[in-house]
PDB file of C-alpha atoms and ligand atoms in Angstrom:
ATOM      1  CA  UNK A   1     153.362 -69.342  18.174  1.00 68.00           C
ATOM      2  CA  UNK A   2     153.288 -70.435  21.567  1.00 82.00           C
ATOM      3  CA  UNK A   3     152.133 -74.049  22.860  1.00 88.00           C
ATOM      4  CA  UNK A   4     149.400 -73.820  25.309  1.00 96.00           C
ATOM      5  CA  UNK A   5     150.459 -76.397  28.201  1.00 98.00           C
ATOM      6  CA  UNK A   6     147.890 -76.841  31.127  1.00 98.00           C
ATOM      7  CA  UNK A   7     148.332 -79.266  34.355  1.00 98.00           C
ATOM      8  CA  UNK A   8     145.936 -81.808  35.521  1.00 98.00           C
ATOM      9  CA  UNK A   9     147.497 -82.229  39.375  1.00 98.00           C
ATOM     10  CA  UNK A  10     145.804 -84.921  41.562  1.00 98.00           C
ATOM     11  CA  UNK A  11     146.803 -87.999  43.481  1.00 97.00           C
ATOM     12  CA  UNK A  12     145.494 -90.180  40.850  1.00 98.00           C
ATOM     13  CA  UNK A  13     145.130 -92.902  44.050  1.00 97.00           C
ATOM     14  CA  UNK A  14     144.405 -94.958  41.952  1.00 96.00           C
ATOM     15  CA  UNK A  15     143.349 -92.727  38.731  1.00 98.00           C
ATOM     16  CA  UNK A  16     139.352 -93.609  37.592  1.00 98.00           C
ATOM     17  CA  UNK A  17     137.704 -93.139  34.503  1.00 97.00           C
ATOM     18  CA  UNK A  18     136.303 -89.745  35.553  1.00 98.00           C
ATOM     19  CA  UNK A  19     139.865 -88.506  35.697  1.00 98.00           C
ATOM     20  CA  UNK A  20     140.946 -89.774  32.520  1.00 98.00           C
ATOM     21  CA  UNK A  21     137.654 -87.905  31.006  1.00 98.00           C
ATOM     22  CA  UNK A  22     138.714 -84.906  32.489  1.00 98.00           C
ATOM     23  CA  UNK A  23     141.927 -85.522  31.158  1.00 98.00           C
ATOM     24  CA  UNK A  24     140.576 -86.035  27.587  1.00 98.00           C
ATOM     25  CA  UNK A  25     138.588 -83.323  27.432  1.00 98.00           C
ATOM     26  CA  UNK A  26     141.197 -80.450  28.782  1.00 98.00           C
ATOM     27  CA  UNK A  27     143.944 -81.828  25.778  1.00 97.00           C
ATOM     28  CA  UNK A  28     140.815 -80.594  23.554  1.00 97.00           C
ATOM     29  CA  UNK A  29     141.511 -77.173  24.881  1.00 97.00           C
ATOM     30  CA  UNK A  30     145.553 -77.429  24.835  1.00 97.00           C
ATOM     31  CA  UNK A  31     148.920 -77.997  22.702  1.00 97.00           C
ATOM     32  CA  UNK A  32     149.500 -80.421  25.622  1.00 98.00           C
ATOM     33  CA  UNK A  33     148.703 -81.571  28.996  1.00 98.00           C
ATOM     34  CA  UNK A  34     150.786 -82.396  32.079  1.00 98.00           C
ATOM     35  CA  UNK A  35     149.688 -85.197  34.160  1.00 98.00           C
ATOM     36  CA  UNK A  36     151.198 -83.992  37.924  1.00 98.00           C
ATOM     37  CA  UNK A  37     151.121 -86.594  40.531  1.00 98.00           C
ATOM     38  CA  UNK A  38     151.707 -85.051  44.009  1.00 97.00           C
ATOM     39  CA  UNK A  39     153.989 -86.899  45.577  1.00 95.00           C
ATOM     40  CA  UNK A  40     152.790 -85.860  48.849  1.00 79.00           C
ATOM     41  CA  UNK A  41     149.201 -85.391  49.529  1.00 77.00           C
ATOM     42  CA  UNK A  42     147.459 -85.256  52.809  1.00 78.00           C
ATOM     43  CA  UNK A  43     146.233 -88.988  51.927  1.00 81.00           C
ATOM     44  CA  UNK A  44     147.550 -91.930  52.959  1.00 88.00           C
ATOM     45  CA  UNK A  45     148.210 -93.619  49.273  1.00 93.00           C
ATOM     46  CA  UNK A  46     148.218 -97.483  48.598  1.00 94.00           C
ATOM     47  CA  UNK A  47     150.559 -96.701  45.140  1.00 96.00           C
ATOM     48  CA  UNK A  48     153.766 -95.833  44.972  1.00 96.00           C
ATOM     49  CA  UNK A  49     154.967 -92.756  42.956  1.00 97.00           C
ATOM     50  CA  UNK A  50     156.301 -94.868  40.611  1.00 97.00           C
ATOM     51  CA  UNK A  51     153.108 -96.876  40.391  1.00 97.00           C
ATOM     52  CA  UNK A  52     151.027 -94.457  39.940  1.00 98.00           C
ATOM     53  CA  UNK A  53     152.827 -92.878  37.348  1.00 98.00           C
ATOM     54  CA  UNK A  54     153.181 -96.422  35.731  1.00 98.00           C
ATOM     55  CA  UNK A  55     149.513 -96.815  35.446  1.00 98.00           C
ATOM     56  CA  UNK A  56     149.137 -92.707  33.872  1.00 98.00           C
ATOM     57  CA  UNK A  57     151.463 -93.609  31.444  1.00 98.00           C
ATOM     58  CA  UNK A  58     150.532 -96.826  30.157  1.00 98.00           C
ATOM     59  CA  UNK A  59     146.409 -95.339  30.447  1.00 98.00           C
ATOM     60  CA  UNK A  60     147.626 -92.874  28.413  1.00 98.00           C
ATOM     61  CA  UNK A  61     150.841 -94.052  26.026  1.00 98.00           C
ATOM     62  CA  UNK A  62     148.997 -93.334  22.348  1.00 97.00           C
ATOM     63  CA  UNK A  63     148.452 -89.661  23.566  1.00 98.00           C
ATOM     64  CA  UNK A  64     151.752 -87.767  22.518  1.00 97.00           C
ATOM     65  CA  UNK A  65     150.049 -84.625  23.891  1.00 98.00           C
ATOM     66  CA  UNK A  66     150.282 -85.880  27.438  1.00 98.00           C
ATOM     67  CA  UNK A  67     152.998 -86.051  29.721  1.00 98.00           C
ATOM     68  CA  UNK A  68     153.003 -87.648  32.934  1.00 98.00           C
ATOM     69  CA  UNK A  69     155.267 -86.433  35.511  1.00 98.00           C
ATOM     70  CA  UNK A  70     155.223 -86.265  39.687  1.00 98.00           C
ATOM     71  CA  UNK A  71     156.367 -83.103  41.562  1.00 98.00           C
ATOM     72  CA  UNK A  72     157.118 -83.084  45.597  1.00 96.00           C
ATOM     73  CA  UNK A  73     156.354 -79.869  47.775  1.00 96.00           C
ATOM     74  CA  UNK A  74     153.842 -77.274  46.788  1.00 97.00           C
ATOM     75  CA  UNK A  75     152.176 -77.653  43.425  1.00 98.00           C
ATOM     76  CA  UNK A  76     152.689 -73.531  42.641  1.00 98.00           C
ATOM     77  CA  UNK A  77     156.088 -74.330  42.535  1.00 98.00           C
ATOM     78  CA  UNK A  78     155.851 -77.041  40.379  1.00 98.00           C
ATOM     79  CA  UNK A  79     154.218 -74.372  38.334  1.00 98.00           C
ATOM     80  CA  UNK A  80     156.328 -72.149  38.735  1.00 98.00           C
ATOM     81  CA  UNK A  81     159.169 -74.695  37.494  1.00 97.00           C
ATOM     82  CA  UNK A  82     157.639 -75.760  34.697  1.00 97.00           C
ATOM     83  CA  UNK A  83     157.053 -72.681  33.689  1.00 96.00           C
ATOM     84  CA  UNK A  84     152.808 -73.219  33.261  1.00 97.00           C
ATOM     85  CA  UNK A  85     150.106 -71.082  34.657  1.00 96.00           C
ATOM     86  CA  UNK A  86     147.119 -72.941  33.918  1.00 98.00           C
ATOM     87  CA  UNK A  87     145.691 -75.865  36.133  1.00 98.00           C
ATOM     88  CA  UNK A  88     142.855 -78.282  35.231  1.00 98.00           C
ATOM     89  CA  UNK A  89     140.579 -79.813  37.749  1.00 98.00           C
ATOM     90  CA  UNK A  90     137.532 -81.903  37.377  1.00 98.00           C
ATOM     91  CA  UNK A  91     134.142 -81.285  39.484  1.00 98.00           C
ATOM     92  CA  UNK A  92     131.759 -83.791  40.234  1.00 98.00           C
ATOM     93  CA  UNK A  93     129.489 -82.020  43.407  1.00 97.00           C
ATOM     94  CA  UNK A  94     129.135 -79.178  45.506  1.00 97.00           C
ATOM     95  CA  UNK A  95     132.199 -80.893  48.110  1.00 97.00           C
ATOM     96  CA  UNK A  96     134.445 -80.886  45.227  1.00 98.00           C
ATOM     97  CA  UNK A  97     133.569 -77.304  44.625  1.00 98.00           C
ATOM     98  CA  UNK A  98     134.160 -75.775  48.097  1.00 98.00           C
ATOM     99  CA  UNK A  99     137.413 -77.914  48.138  1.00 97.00           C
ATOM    100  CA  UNK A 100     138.656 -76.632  44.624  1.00 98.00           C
ATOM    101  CA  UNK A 101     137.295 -73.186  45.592  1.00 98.00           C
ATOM    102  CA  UNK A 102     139.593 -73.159  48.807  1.00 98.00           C
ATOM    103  CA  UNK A 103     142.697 -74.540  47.062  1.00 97.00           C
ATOM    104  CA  UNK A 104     142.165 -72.521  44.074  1.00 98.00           C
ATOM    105  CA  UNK A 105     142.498 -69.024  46.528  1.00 98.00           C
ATOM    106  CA  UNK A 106     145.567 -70.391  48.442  1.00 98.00           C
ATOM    107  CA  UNK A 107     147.027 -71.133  45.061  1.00 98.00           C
ATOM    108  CA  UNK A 108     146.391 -67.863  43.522  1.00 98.00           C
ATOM    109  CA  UNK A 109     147.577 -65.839  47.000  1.00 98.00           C
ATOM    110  CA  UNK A 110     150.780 -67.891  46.576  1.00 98.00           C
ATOM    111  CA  UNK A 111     151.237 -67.474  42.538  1.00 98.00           C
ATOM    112  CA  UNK A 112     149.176 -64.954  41.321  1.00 98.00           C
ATOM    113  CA  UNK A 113     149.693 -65.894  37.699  1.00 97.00           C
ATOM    114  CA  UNK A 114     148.193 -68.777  37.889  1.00 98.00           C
ATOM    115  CA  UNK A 115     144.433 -69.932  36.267  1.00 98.00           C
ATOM    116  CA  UNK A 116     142.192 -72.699  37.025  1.00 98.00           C
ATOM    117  CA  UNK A 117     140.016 -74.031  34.540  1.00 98.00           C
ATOM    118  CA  UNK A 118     137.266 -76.455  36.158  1.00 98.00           C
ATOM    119  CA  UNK A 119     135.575 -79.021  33.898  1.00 98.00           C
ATOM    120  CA  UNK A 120     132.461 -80.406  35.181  1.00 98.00           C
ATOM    121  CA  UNK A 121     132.201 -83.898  35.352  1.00 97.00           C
ATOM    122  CA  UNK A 122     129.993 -85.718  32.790  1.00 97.00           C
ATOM    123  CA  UNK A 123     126.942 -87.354  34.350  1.00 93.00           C
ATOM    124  CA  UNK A 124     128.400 -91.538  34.461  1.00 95.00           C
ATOM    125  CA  UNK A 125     131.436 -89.889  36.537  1.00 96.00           C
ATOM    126  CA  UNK A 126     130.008 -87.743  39.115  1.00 96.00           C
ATOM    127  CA  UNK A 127     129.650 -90.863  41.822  1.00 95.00           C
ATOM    128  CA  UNK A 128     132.912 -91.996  40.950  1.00 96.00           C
ATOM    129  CA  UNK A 129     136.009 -91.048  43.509  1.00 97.00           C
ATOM    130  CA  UNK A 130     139.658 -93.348  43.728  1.00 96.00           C
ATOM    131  CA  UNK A 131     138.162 -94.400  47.095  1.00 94.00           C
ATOM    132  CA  UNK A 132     135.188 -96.228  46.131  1.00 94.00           C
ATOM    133  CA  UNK A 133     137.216 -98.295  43.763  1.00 95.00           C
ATOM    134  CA  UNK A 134     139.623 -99.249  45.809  1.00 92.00           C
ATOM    135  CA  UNK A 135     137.470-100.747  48.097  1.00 92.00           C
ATOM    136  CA  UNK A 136     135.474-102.347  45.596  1.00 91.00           C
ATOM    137  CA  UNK A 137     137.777-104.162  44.187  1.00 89.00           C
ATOM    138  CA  UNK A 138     139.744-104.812  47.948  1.00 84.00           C
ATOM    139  CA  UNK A 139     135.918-106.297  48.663  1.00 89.00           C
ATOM    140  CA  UNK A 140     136.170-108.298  45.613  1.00 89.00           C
ATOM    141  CA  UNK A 141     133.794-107.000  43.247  1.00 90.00           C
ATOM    142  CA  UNK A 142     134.343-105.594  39.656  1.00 87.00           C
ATOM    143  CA  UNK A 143     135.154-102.136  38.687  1.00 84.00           C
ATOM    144  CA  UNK A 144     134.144-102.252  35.099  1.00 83.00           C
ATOM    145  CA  UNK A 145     133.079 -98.858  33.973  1.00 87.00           C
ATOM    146  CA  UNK A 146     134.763 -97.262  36.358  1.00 95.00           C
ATOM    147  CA  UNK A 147     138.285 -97.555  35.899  1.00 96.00           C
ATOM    148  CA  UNK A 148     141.148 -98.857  33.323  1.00 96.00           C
ATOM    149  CA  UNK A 149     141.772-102.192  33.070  1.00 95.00           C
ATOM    150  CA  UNK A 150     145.221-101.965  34.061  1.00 96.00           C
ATOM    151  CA  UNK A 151     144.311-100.081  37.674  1.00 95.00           C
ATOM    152  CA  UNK A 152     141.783-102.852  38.406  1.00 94.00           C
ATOM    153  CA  UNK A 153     145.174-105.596  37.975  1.00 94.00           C
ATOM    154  CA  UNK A 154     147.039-103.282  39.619  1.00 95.00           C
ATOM    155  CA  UNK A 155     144.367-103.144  42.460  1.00 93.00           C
ATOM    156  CA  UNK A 156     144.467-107.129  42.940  1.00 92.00           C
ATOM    157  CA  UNK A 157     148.131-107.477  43.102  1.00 92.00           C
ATOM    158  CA  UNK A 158     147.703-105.187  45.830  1.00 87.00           C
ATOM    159  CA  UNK A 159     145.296-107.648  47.383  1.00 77.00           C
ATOM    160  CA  UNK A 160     147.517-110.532  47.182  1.00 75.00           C
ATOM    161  CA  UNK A 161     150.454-109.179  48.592  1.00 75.00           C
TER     162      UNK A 161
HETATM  163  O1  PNS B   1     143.396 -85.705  43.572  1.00 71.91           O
HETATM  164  P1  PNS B   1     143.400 -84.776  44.753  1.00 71.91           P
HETATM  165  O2  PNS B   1     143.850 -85.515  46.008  1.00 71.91           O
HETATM  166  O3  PNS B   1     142.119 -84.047  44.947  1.00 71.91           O
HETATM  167  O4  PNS B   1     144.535 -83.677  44.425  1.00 71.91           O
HETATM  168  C1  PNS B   1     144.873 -82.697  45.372  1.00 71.91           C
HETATM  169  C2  PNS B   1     146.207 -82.049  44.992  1.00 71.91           C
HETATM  170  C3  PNS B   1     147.278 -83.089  44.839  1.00 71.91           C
HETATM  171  C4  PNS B   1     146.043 -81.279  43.701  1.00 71.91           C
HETATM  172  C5  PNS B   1     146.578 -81.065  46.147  1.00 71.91           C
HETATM  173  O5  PNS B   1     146.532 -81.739  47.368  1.00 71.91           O
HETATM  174  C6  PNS B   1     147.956 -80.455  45.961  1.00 71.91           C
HETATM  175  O6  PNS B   1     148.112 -79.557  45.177  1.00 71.91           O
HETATM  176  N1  PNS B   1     148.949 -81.006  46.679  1.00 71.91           N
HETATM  177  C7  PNS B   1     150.322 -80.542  46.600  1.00 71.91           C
HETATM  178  C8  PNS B   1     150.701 -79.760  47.849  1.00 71.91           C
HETATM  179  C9  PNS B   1     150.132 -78.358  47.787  1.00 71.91           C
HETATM  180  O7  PNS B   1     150.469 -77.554  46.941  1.00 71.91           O
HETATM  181  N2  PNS B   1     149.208 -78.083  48.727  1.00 71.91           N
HETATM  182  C10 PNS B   1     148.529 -76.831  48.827  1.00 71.91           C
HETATM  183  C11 PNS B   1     147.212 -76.886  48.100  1.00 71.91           C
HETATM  184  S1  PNS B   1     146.313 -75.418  48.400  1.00 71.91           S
END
């Protein structure tokens, strides 16, 4: 029997509770789950590679059915690598959706293999973006609720540097 792999790409700048939902609730769905951290993304990111993967990993270190990995260049080839043909995105608003729905038909002209699977975001999530907590907690106020402990430390020894 084959195992049924899917990827959850993003820029996880930091990661927030609403991706680590979506997370959770593809690996329901899947043998196991890739964690893909672009490398580089049209953003401008305050973490590292490294860091970011650091943070993944730790978030998610009892889940044996997730992998966290980073890929540089075009995410179909990453596919394509890895030899996977299933993405997982989250949506939170009608933005998201015209976003996903453009990078979902550049994806497929480049690898037409490939399937997304959208999960919609559940309802304490949908205002929640890597943005908004980083300048919350840059401001000095608390992110509780809204992201893993360890990003919110993370976040202040960015501060104090
Ligand atoms: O968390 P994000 O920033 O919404 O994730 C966007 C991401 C990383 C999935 C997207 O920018 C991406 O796939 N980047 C890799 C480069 C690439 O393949 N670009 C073409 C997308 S159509």
């Amino acid at each position: 029997m084959s195992t049924k792999i899917a990827i959850c790409p993003g820029s996880f700048d930091p990661p927030t509770d609403g991706h680590i939902n979506i997370i959770k609730r593809a690996r329901k769905q899947f043998d196991k789950i890739i964690v893909a951290i672009a490398k580089n993304t049209s953003k401008n990111t305050i973490f590292t590679t490294e860091e970011r993967i650091e943070m993944l990993r730790e978030i998610f270190k009892k889940c044996k059915d997730i992998e966290v990995d980073s890929f540089d260049g075009l995410l179909v080839d990453y596919c394509r690598k890895i030899g996977c043909h299933t993405l997982v995105r989250g949506i939170r608003n009608m933005s998201d959706y015209e976003y996903e729905f453009q990078m979902a038909l550049a994806n497929k002209t480049l690898y037409p293999e490939l399937e997304f699977i959208y999960l919609m975001t559940e309802g304490q999530y949908s205002h929640l973006s890597s943005s908004i907590i980083k300048e919350l907690i840059m401001l000095g106020g608390t992110s509780a609720g809204m992201c893993h402990p360890i990003v919110e430390k993370k976040l202040k020894e960015k501060l104090k540097k």
